[in-house]
Short mmCIF file of C-alpha atoms in Angstrom, two decimals:
data_model
loop_
_atom_site.label_atom_id
_atom_site.label_comp_id
_atom_site.label_asym_id
_atom_site.label_seq_id
_atom_site.Cartn_x
_atom_site.Cartn_y
_atom_site.Cartn_z
CA MET A 1350 -51.57 -127.00 -51.48
CA SER A 1351 -52.58 -125.52 -54.84
CA GLU A 1352 -50.97 -126.37 -58.18
CA ALA A 1353 -50.02 -122.69 -58.60
CA VAL A 1354 -47.98 -122.79 -55.39
CA HIS A 1355 -46.29 -126.04 -56.45
CA ALA A 1356 -45.47 -124.56 -59.85
CA PHE A 1357 -43.96 -121.40 -58.34
CA PHE A 1358 -41.69 -123.19 -55.88
CA SER A 1359 -40.65 -125.73 -58.49
CA GLN A 1360 -38.87 -122.72 -60.08
CA TRP A 1361 -36.37 -122.79 -57.25
CA ASP A 1362 -34.13 -120.13 -58.83
CA VAL A 1363 -36.74 -117.40 -58.16
CA TYR A 1364 -37.06 -118.23 -54.47
CA ARG A 1365 -33.28 -118.58 -54.29
CA LEU A 1366 -33.00 -114.91 -55.28
CA CYS A 1367 -35.17 -113.98 -52.29
CA ILE A 1368 -32.82 -115.88 -50.00
CA GLU A 1369 -29.66 -114.41 -51.52
CA HIS A 1370 -30.95 -110.82 -51.29
CA ASN A 1371 -32.62 -111.42 -47.90
CA THR A 1372 -35.88 -109.86 -49.08
CA LEU A 1373 -37.81 -112.27 -46.82
CA PHE A 1374 -35.57 -111.74 -43.76
CA HIS A 1375 -34.16 -115.26 -43.67
CA ARG A 1376 -30.95 -114.01 -42.02
CA GLU A 1377 -32.71 -112.41 -39.09
CA VAL A 1378 -34.99 -115.40 -38.59
CA GLY A 1379 -32.05 -117.80 -38.93
CA ASP A 1380 -30.08 -115.94 -36.27
CA ILE A 1381 -33.00 -116.09 -33.84
CA LEU A 1382 -33.65 -119.76 -34.55
CA ARG A 1383 -29.98 -120.57 -34.02
CA ARG A 1384 -30.00 -118.87 -30.62
CA GLU A 1385 -33.14 -120.79 -29.69
CA LEU A 1386 -31.61 -124.12 -30.71
CA GLN A 1387 -28.35 -123.45 -28.92
CA GLU A 1388 -30.33 -123.00 -25.71
CA GLN A 1389 -31.54 -126.61 -25.85
CA THR A 1390 -29.80 -128.35 -22.98
CA GLY A 1391 -30.36 -131.92 -24.18
CA PRO A 1392 -30.62 -133.86 -27.45
CA PHE A 1393 -33.64 -133.00 -29.59
CA THR A 1394 -35.40 -134.18 -32.72
CA PHE A 1395 -36.10 -131.57 -35.39
CA LEU A 1396 -38.86 -131.57 -38.03
CA ASP A 1397 -38.24 -129.13 -40.88
CA LEU A 1398 -41.52 -128.70 -42.80
CA ALA A 1399 -41.43 -127.18 -46.29
CA CYS A 1400 -37.68 -127.26 -45.72
CA GLY A 1401 -36.62 -126.00 -49.14
CA ASP A 1402 -32.86 -126.14 -49.54
CA THR A 1403 -32.40 -125.74 -45.71
CA GLU A 1404 -30.34 -122.57 -46.13
CA LEU A 1405 -31.85 -121.26 -42.90
CA THR A 1406 -32.22 -124.39 -40.78
CA ALA A 1407 -28.97 -126.17 -41.68
CA ALA A 1408 -26.99 -123.17 -40.45
CA ALA A 1409 -29.17 -122.83 -37.35
CA LEU A 1410 -28.71 -126.51 -36.43
CA ARG A 1411 -24.94 -126.60 -36.88
CA GLY A 1412 -23.16 -127.18 -33.56
CA THR A 1413 -26.38 -127.90 -31.63
CA LYS A 1414 -27.52 -131.06 -29.83
CA VAL A 1415 -29.79 -132.16 -32.68
CA ALA A 1416 -30.21 -135.94 -32.41
CA ALA A 1417 -32.31 -136.57 -35.54
CA TYR A 1418 -33.39 -134.40 -38.48
CA THR A 1419 -36.43 -134.85 -40.73
CA GLY A 1420 -36.88 -132.60 -43.77
CA VAL A 1421 -40.11 -132.45 -45.78
CA ASP A 1422 -40.63 -130.66 -49.10
CA PHE A 1423 -42.51 -131.40 -52.33
CA SER A 1424 -39.67 -130.01 -54.51
CA ALA A 1425 -37.17 -132.65 -55.63
CA PRO A 1426 -34.49 -130.03 -56.50
CA ALA A 1427 -34.90 -128.47 -53.06
CA ILE A 1428 -34.63 -131.87 -51.33
CA ALA A 1429 -31.41 -132.61 -53.24
CA LEU A 1430 -29.91 -129.31 -52.07
CA ALA A 1431 -31.16 -129.90 -48.53
CA ALA A 1432 -29.38 -133.27 -48.39
CA GLU A 1433 -26.11 -131.55 -49.32
CA LYS A 1434 -26.50 -128.65 -46.89
CA THR A 1435 -27.35 -130.86 -43.91
CA ALA A 1436 -24.61 -133.42 -44.60
CA ALA A 1437 -22.40 -131.91 -41.89
CA LEU A 1438 -24.97 -132.55 -39.14
CA ALA A 1439 -23.75 -135.30 -36.83
CA CYS A 1440 -27.11 -137.05 -36.60
CA PRO A 1441 -29.38 -139.32 -38.64
CA ARG A 1442 -31.20 -137.45 -41.43
CA ARG A 1443 -34.37 -138.35 -43.27
CA PHE A 1444 -36.05 -136.59 -46.19
CA GLN A 1445 -39.61 -136.86 -47.45
CA GLU A 1446 -40.46 -135.56 -50.93
CA GLN A 1447 -44.02 -134.67 -50.00
CA ASP A 1448 -46.35 -131.74 -49.44
CA PHE A 1449 -46.10 -130.86 -45.76
CA THR A 1450 -49.90 -131.01 -45.39
CA HIS A 1451 -49.92 -134.65 -46.54
CA PHE A 1452 -47.02 -135.45 -44.25
CA LEU A 1453 -48.80 -133.99 -41.21
CA ARG A 1454 -52.05 -135.80 -41.98
CA ASP A 1455 -50.22 -139.15 -42.11
CA ASN A 1456 -47.69 -138.52 -39.36
CA LYS A 1457 -47.69 -140.61 -36.17
CA GLU A 1458 -44.35 -139.44 -34.75
CA LYS A 1459 -43.51 -136.88 -32.06
CA PHE A 1460 -40.83 -134.21 -32.50
CA ASP A 1461 -39.18 -131.95 -29.95
CA LEU A 1462 -38.85 -128.96 -32.27
CA ILE A 1463 -40.71 -128.11 -35.49
CA TYR A 1464 -40.06 -125.30 -37.96
CA LEU A 1465 -42.43 -124.21 -40.74
CA GLY A 1466 -41.57 -121.12 -42.73
CA LEU A 1467 -43.49 -119.11 -45.34
CA SER A 1468 -45.83 -121.95 -46.28
CA LEU A 1469 -48.88 -122.11 -44.01
CA HIS A 1470 -50.24 -118.86 -45.47
CA HIS A 1471 -50.89 -120.57 -48.80
CA LEU A 1472 -53.77 -122.46 -47.21
CA GLU A 1473 -57.33 -121.39 -46.52
CA THR A 1474 -58.12 -120.53 -42.89
CA ALA A 1475 -59.98 -123.81 -42.28
CA THR A 1476 -56.99 -125.81 -43.52
CA LYS A 1477 -54.62 -123.69 -41.45
CA ARG A 1478 -56.75 -124.62 -38.44
CA GLU A 1479 -56.53 -128.31 -39.34
CA MET A 1480 -52.75 -128.11 -39.81
CA MET A 1481 -52.34 -126.44 -36.41
CA GLN A 1482 -54.14 -129.40 -34.85
CA HIS A 1483 -51.86 -131.87 -36.65
CA LEU A 1484 -48.82 -129.83 -35.61
CA ARG A 1485 -49.88 -129.98 -31.98
CA CYS A 1486 -50.27 -133.75 -32.26
CA ALA A 1487 -46.75 -133.96 -33.74
CA MET A 1488 -45.21 -132.11 -30.77
CA ALA A 1489 -43.43 -133.97 -28.01
CA ASP A 1490 -44.38 -132.83 -24.52
CA GLY A 1491 -42.55 -129.62 -23.71
CA GLY A 1492 -41.51 -129.02 -27.33
CA SER A 1493 -41.66 -125.85 -29.42
CA PHE A 1494 -43.11 -125.05 -32.83
CA TYR A 1495 -41.61 -122.13 -34.78
CA LEU A 1496 -43.78 -120.53 -37.47
CA PHE A 1497 -42.58 -117.78 -39.84
CA GLU A 1498 -45.35 -116.18 -41.91
CA PRO A 1499 -46.53 -113.00 -43.65
CA ILE A 1500 -49.04 -111.09 -41.53
CA LEU A 1501 -51.95 -108.76 -42.16
CA HIS A 1502 -52.29 -105.41 -40.45
CA ALA A 1503 -55.30 -105.13 -38.13
CA GLY A 1504 -58.41 -104.94 -40.32
CA GLU A 1505 -56.41 -105.41 -43.52
CA SER A 1506 -57.83 -107.53 -46.35
CA ARG A 1507 -55.89 -109.99 -48.47
CA GLU A 1508 -56.16 -107.53 -51.38
CA GLY A 1509 -54.87 -104.75 -49.16
CA TYR A 1510 -51.87 -106.86 -48.19
CA THR A 1511 -51.13 -107.62 -51.85
CA GLU A 1512 -51.19 -103.93 -52.73
CA ARG A 1513 -48.99 -103.04 -49.75
CA TRP A 1514 -46.49 -105.80 -50.59
CA SER A 1515 -46.34 -104.86 -54.28
CA ALA A 1516 -45.75 -101.20 -53.43
CA ALA A 1517 -42.84 -102.19 -51.18
CA MET A 1518 -41.06 -104.14 -53.96
CA ASP A 1519 -39.29 -101.01 -55.21
CA GLY A 1520 -35.81 -101.05 -53.76
CA PRO A 1521 -35.41 -104.51 -52.20
CA TYR A 1522 -36.37 -106.32 -55.42
CA ASP A 1523 -34.60 -103.98 -57.86
CA PRO A 1524 -31.69 -106.46 -58.40
CA PHE A 1525 -34.13 -109.16 -59.54
CA PRO A 1526 -34.68 -109.75 -63.27
CA PRO A 1527 -38.04 -108.39 -64.49
CA ALA A 1528 -39.38 -111.92 -65.05
CA ALA A 1529 -38.58 -112.87 -61.45
CA ARG A 1530 -40.28 -109.76 -60.09
CA ASP A 1531 -43.34 -110.50 -62.20
CA ALA A 1532 -43.43 -114.12 -61.00
CA LEU A 1533 -43.24 -113.03 -57.36
CA ARG A 1534 -45.93 -110.39 -57.77
CA GLU A 1535 -48.23 -112.90 -59.46
CA HIS A 1536 -47.54 -115.50 -56.79
CA VAL A 1537 -48.49 -113.10 -54.00
CA ARG A 1538 -51.63 -112.03 -55.88
CA GLN A 1539 -52.80 -115.56 -56.67
CA SER A 1540 -51.61 -117.78 -53.85
CA GLU A 1541 -50.95 -115.90 -50.61
CA ARG A 1542 -53.59 -115.94 -47.89
CA PRO A 1543 -51.96 -114.31 -44.85
CA GLU A 1544 -53.65 -113.84 -41.50
CA ALA A 1545 -53.23 -111.20 -38.80
CA ALA A 1546 -50.77 -112.11 -36.05
CA GLU A 1547 -53.65 -112.34 -33.59
CA GLU A 1548 -55.34 -114.93 -35.81
CA TYR A 1549 -52.25 -117.15 -35.91
CA LEU A 1550 -52.03 -116.93 -32.12
CA ALA A 1551 -55.73 -117.80 -31.82
CA LEU A 1552 -55.47 -120.75 -34.23
CA ALA A 1553 -52.55 -122.15 -32.26
CA HIS A 1554 -54.28 -121.69 -28.92
CA ALA A 1555 -57.42 -123.43 -30.23
CA ALA A 1556 -55.23 -126.34 -31.40
CA GLY A 1557 -53.86 -126.83 -27.90
CA PHE A 1558 -50.74 -124.67 -27.78
CA PRO A 1559 -51.15 -122.87 -24.44
CA ARG A 1560 -48.41 -120.36 -25.08
CA GLY A 1561 -47.50 -118.24 -28.11
CA ASP A 1562 -44.84 -115.55 -28.53
CA ILE A 1563 -43.81 -113.30 -31.41
CA LEU A 1564 -40.01 -113.41 -31.58
CA PHE A 1565 -39.51 -111.15 -34.61
CA THR A 1566 -41.39 -108.81 -36.93
CA ASP A 1567 -39.59 -107.13 -39.81
CA PRO A 1568 -39.37 -103.30 -39.95
CA GLY A 1569 -42.05 -103.11 -42.65
CA ASN A 1570 -44.45 -105.25 -40.61
CA PHE A 1571 -44.82 -107.84 -43.37
CA TYR A 1572 -43.53 -111.00 -41.64
CA SER A 1573 -43.46 -112.40 -38.10
CA LEU A 1574 -41.72 -115.33 -36.42
CA PHE A 1575 -43.87 -117.08 -33.82
CA ARG A 1576 -42.91 -119.61 -31.15
CA PHE A 1577 -45.60 -121.89 -29.77
CA LYS A 1578 -44.92 -124.04 -26.72
CA ALA A 1579 -46.53 -127.47 -26.49
CA ARG A 1580 -46.83 -127.02 -22.76
CA ALA A 1581 -46.85 -123.91 -20.63
CA ALA A 1582 -43.54 -123.21 -18.95
#
């Protein structure tokens, strides 16, 4: 992942504002993920890639049959917060201070459930394709991979997405300090490389996920939550 992306997320207070004001729809995605996890009938292992402070996943995992948790993030401050927020989970926990792409390239383990949110889109399409292949290899038979990402409209360019996103900042981002709004706008302009929903589905299918579903798309059609099954039901 690029140095610009690392630098942005190292300023954890800016991203924290997005979570607190729900500008990236973490609450809606968290509610869906929690329902999905509660439906697991047996113990499961959970891999939380680019886990951040686990605001979303720690709440979703609470009270479930999670048997082991692995959190991966390159941000030391985020990992420290994640350790605190997941402390109530009644299962072994492990944290890796590492870029999720490096983790996946080195990984030899299998996980029942994997979550990756708002991170894959920072990569070029070829690297997204590679990561999808590594993700499929990391899936236990019958497992599920949940992916939450910004999406392009049909035929929309990256520049078009940036313009659309910037125009939609008025209102939701008004409570943010000007410096935070500027940092977010610059981050989207420099570092975001979203794909259309159909492209994410195609990348996953090519990697060996036979089934893909869109579980949520926000009202503005900026973000979608995907679920990819490691084996057809």
